[in-house]
PDB file of C-alpha atoms in Angstrom:
ATOM      1  CA  MET A   5      93.888  94.494  46.926  1.00 50.00           C
ATOM      2  CA  ALA A   6      90.942  92.815  48.624  1.00 53.00           C
ATOM      3  CA  GLU A   7      90.939  92.375  52.368  1.00 58.00           C
ATOM      4  CA  VAL A   8      90.989  88.766  53.554  1.00 49.00           C
ATOM      5  CA  PRO A   9      87.890  87.986  55.633  1.00 51.00           C
ATOM      6  CA  PRO A  10      88.498  86.483  59.077  1.00 52.00           C
ATOM      7  CA  GLU A  11      88.076  82.773  59.586  1.00 50.00           C
ATOM      8  CA  PRO A  12      84.477  81.881  60.474  1.00 49.00           C
ATOM      9  CA  ALA A  13      85.457  80.165  63.752  1.00 51.00           C
ATOM     10  CA  ALA A  14      87.502  83.176  64.902  1.00 52.00           C
ATOM     11  CA  ALA A  15      84.794  85.637  63.886  1.00 54.00           C
ATOM     12  CA  ASN A  16      82.123  83.791  65.888  1.00 60.00           C
ATOM     13  CA  ALA A  17      84.310  83.050  68.908  1.00 58.00           C
ATOM     14  CA  PRO A  18      83.390  84.824  72.140  1.00 58.00           C
ATOM     15  CA  PRO A  19      85.855  87.465  73.355  1.00 55.00           C
ATOM     16  CA  TRP A  20      87.044  85.284  76.233  1.00 57.00           C
ATOM     17  CA  ALA A  21      87.973  82.371  73.941  1.00 62.00           C
ATOM     18  CA  SER A  22      91.595  83.531  73.760  1.00 63.00           C
ATOM     19  CA  TRP A  23      91.788  83.247  77.572  1.00 63.00           C
ATOM     20  CA  ARG A  24      90.329  79.712  77.667  1.00 69.00           C
ATOM     21  CA  PRO A  25      93.739  77.915  77.631  1.00 70.00           C
ATOM     22  CA  TYR A  26      94.654  79.774  80.817  1.00 70.00           C
ATOM     23  CA  LEU A  27      91.448  78.910  82.672  1.00 74.00           C
ATOM     24  CA  TRP A  28      92.715  75.900  84.652  1.00 79.00           C
ATOM     25  CA  SER A  29      95.928  77.707  85.535  1.00 78.00           C
ATOM     26  CA  LEU A  30      93.939  80.666  86.828  1.00 77.00           C
ATOM     27  CA  VAL A  31      91.624  78.409  88.832  1.00 84.00           C
ATOM     28  CA  GLY A  32      94.639  76.632  90.332  1.00 85.00           C
ATOM     29  CA  LEU A  33      96.318  79.918  91.249  1.00 85.00           C
ATOM     30  CA  ALA A  34      93.098  81.212  92.807  1.00 85.00           C
ATOM     31  CA  LEU A  35      92.754  78.071  94.919  1.00 90.00           C
ATOM     32  CA  LEU A  36      96.395  78.330  95.973  1.00 90.00           C
ATOM     33  CA  LEU A  37      95.914  81.959  97.029  1.00 89.00           C
ATOM     34  CA  ILE A  38      92.749  81.091  98.940  1.00 89.00           C
ATOM     35  CA  ALA A  39      94.592  78.317 100.775  1.00 91.00           C
ATOM     36  CA  ALA A  40      97.603  80.524 101.545  1.00 90.00           C
ATOM     37  CA  PHE A  41      95.490  83.448 102.775  1.00 89.00           C
ATOM     38  CA  HIS A  42      92.747  81.423 104.473  1.00 89.00           C
ATOM     39  CA  GLN A  43      93.560  82.733 107.952  1.00 88.00           C
ATOM     40  CA  HIS A  44      93.607  86.297 106.658  1.00 85.00           C
ATOM     41  CA  PHE A  45      90.172  85.877 105.085  1.00 84.00           C
ATOM     42  CA  VAL A  46      88.832  84.475 108.365  1.00 85.00           C
ATOM     43  CA  TRP A  47      90.285  87.501 110.183  1.00 83.00           C
ATOM     44  CA  LEU A  48      88.713  89.855 107.635  1.00 79.00           C
ATOM     45  CA  VAL A  49      85.274  88.300 108.100  1.00 80.00           C
ATOM     46  CA  ARG A  50      85.498  88.423 111.879  1.00 80.00           C
ATOM     47  CA  LYS A  51      86.891  91.955 111.893  1.00 76.00           C
ATOM     48  CA  GLY A  52      84.582  93.266 109.204  1.00 70.00           C
ATOM     49  CA  TRP A  53      81.395  92.128 110.858  1.00 70.00           C
ATOM     50  CA  HIS A  54      82.270  93.611 114.219  1.00 74.00           C
ATOM     51  CA  ASN A  55      84.180  96.776 113.344  1.00 75.00           C
ATOM     52  CA  GLU A  56      82.827  99.867 111.619  1.00 76.00           C
ATOM     53  CA  TYR A  57      86.199 100.614 109.997  1.00 77.00           C
ATOM     54  CA  TYR A  58      86.370  97.323 108.100  1.00 71.00           C
ATOM     55  CA  GLY A  59      82.665  96.842 107.342  1.00 73.00           C
ATOM     56  CA  HIS A  60      83.073  97.821 103.690  1.00 77.00           C
ATOM     57  CA  GLY A  61      85.755  95.171 103.081  1.00 75.00           C
ATOM     58  CA  TRP A  62      83.475  92.638 101.412  1.00 77.00           C
ATOM     59  CA  LEU A  63      82.544  95.245  98.770  1.00 83.00           C
ATOM     60  CA  ILE A  64      86.118  95.766  97.553  1.00 85.00           C
ATOM     61  CA  PRO A  65      86.485  92.488  95.582  1.00 85.00           C
ATOM     62  CA  LEU A  66      83.045  92.995  94.032  1.00 90.00           C
ATOM     63  CA  VAL A  67      83.852  96.548  92.929  1.00 92.00           C
ATOM     64  CA  SER A  68      87.259  95.433  91.628  1.00 91.00           C
ATOM     65  CA  LEU A  69      85.688  92.631  89.589  1.00 89.00           C
ATOM     66  CA  TYR A  70      83.112  95.043  88.196  1.00 93.00           C
ATOM     67  CA  LEU A  71      85.800  97.551  87.192  1.00 92.00           C
ATOM     68  CA  ALA A  72      87.820  94.788  85.512  1.00 89.00           C
ATOM     69  CA  TYR A  73      84.675  93.559  83.745  1.00 90.00           C
ATOM     70  CA  ARG A  74      84.058  97.073  82.407  1.00 91.00           C
ATOM     71  CA  ARG A  75      87.527  97.004  80.819  1.00 88.00           C
ATOM     72  CA  TRP A  76      87.029  93.542  79.322  1.00 86.00           C
ATOM     73  CA  PRO A  77      86.667  94.711  75.677  1.00 86.00           C
ATOM     74  CA  GLU A  78      90.000  96.527  76.010  1.00 86.00           C
ATOM     75  CA  LEU A  79      91.663  93.637  77.881  1.00 83.00           C
ATOM     76  CA  VAL A  80      90.988  91.033  75.205  1.00 82.00           C
ATOM     77  CA  THR A  81      92.651  93.220  72.564  1.00 84.00           C
ATOM     78  CA  LEU A  82      95.829  93.891  74.549  1.00 84.00           C
ATOM     79  CA  PRO A  83      98.935  91.836  73.749  1.00 83.00           C
ATOM     80  CA  ARG A  84      99.674  89.166  76.350  1.00 79.00           C
ATOM     81  CA  ARG A  85     103.268  88.202  76.962  1.00 82.00           C
ATOM     82  CA  GLN A  86     104.909  87.107  80.187  1.00 81.00           C
ATOM     83  CA  HIS A  87     106.839  89.895  81.869  1.00 79.00           C
ATOM     84  CA  TRP A  88     109.413  88.701  84.420  1.00 86.00           C
ATOM     85  CA  PRO A  89     109.339  91.801  86.724  1.00 88.00           C
ATOM     86  CA  GLY A  90     105.997  90.474  87.939  1.00 89.00           C
ATOM     87  CA  LEU A  91     108.009  87.748  89.698  1.00 90.00           C
ATOM     88  CA  VAL A  92     109.732  90.428  91.788  1.00 93.00           C
ATOM     89  CA  LEU A  93     106.354  91.750  92.932  1.00 93.00           C
ATOM     90  CA  ILE A  94     105.214  88.194  93.701  1.00 92.00           C
ATOM     91  CA  ALA A  95     108.375  87.533  95.729  1.00 93.00           C
ATOM     92  CA  LEU A  96     107.901  90.756  97.704  1.00 94.00           C
ATOM     93  CA  GLY A  97     104.272  89.849  98.391  1.00 93.00           C
ATOM     94  CA  VAL A  98     105.151  86.307  99.481  1.00 93.00           C
ATOM     95  CA  GLY A  99     107.931  87.662 101.716  1.00 94.00           C
ATOM     96  CA  LEU A 100     105.562  90.159 103.322  1.00 93.00           C
ATOM     97  CA  HIS A 101     102.974  87.413 103.806  1.00 93.00           C
ATOM     98  CA  ILE A 102     105.511  85.103 105.480  1.00 92.00           C
ATOM     99  CA  VAL A 103     106.706  87.852 107.827  1.00 94.00           C
ATOM    100  CA  ALA A 104     103.119  88.856 108.648  1.00 92.00           C
ATOM    101  CA  VAL A 105     102.143  85.249 109.418  1.00 91.00           C
ATOM    102  CA  TRP A 106     105.302  84.776 111.484  1.00 93.00           C
ATOM    103  CA  TYR A 107     104.461  87.815 113.631  1.00 93.00           C
ATOM    104  CA  ASP A 108     100.721  87.088 113.564  1.00 87.00           C
ATOM    105  CA  ALA A 109     100.033  90.498 111.988  1.00 87.00           C
ATOM    106  CA  ASN A 110      96.920  90.236 109.856  1.00 84.00           C
ATOM    107  CA  PHE A 111      96.749  93.775 108.471  1.00 84.00           C
ATOM    108  CA  PRO A 112      99.896  93.575 106.251  1.00 90.00           C
ATOM    109  CA  GLN A 113      98.641  90.346 104.703  1.00 89.00           C
ATOM    110  CA  GLY A 114      96.110  92.381 102.705  1.00 87.00           C
ATOM    111  CA  PHE A 115      98.950  94.334 101.106  1.00 92.00           C
ATOM    112  CA  ALA A 116     100.763  91.068 100.435  1.00 93.00           C
ATOM    113  CA  LEU A 117      97.695  89.650  98.683  1.00 91.00           C
ATOM    114  CA  VAL A 118      97.342  92.731  96.468  1.00 91.00           C
ATOM    115  CA  ALA A 119     101.064  92.609  95.600  1.00 93.00           C
ATOM    116  CA  ILE A 120     100.873  88.910  94.703  1.00 92.00           C
ATOM    117  CA  ILE A 121      97.763  89.331  92.532  1.00 90.00           C
ATOM    118  CA  GLY A 122      99.300  92.330  90.764  1.00 91.00           C
ATOM    119  CA  GLY A 123     102.539  90.422  90.251  1.00 92.00           C
ATOM    120  CA  LEU A 124     100.688  87.423  88.840  1.00 89.00           C
ATOM    121  CA  VAL A 125      98.832  89.632  86.373  1.00 88.00           C
ATOM    122  CA  ILE A 126     102.057  91.293  85.205  1.00 90.00           C
ATOM    123  CA  TRP A 127     104.007  88.025  85.076  1.00 89.00           C
ATOM    124  CA  LEU A 128     101.367  85.960  83.279  1.00 84.00           C
ATOM    125  CA  ALA A 129      99.606  88.518  81.076  1.00 85.00           C
ATOM    126  CA  GLY A 130     102.217  91.238  80.638  1.00 86.00           C
ATOM    127  CA  TRP A 131     102.689  94.867  81.412  1.00 89.00           C
ATOM    128  CA  PRO A 132      99.880  96.240  79.147  1.00 89.00           C
ATOM    129  CA  VAL A 133      97.274  94.099  80.923  1.00 87.00           C
ATOM    130  CA  GLY A 134      98.787  94.946  84.325  1.00 87.00           C
ATOM    131  CA  ARG A 135      98.602  98.650  83.528  1.00 89.00           C
ATOM    132  CA  ALA A 136      94.981  98.323  82.371  1.00 88.00           C
ATOM    133  CA  LEU A 137      94.062  96.526  85.608  1.00 88.00           C
ATOM    134  CA  ALA A 138      96.136  98.685  87.953  1.00 88.00           C
ATOM    135  CA  PHE A 139      93.180 100.628  89.354  1.00 89.00           C
ATOM    136  CA  PRO A 140      90.836  97.642  89.861  1.00 88.00           C
ATOM    137  CA  LEU A 141      93.643  95.720  91.542  1.00 83.00           C
TER     138      LEU A 141
END
């Protein structure tokens, strides 16, 4: 039995084409996170430029993006299906963020941000993608 060749449009599509429908949602979520954590980012910049312990902080997102980029060929092949336990991680992160803002404690807000991003990945893309991105996140 002969193998059916792939459709020409699918064969020539770039690897990120399957993620294109999610682009505006991801941009909106990123803007929402930036707005919610604005004060924390300001604190990080002020603290990082004047403290030797936090000076490497601006490198962390760049390294994380690079590590995720390196896994891109694997990521586009993984099945994507919403996984509701990500909502639990999001809720824990939002709760920690609210408590940290209430008590004006900036340090825990970083953990809240990581929990929310990890929860969003698991909720929106599924557990296989969350597991693949666990180290970069």
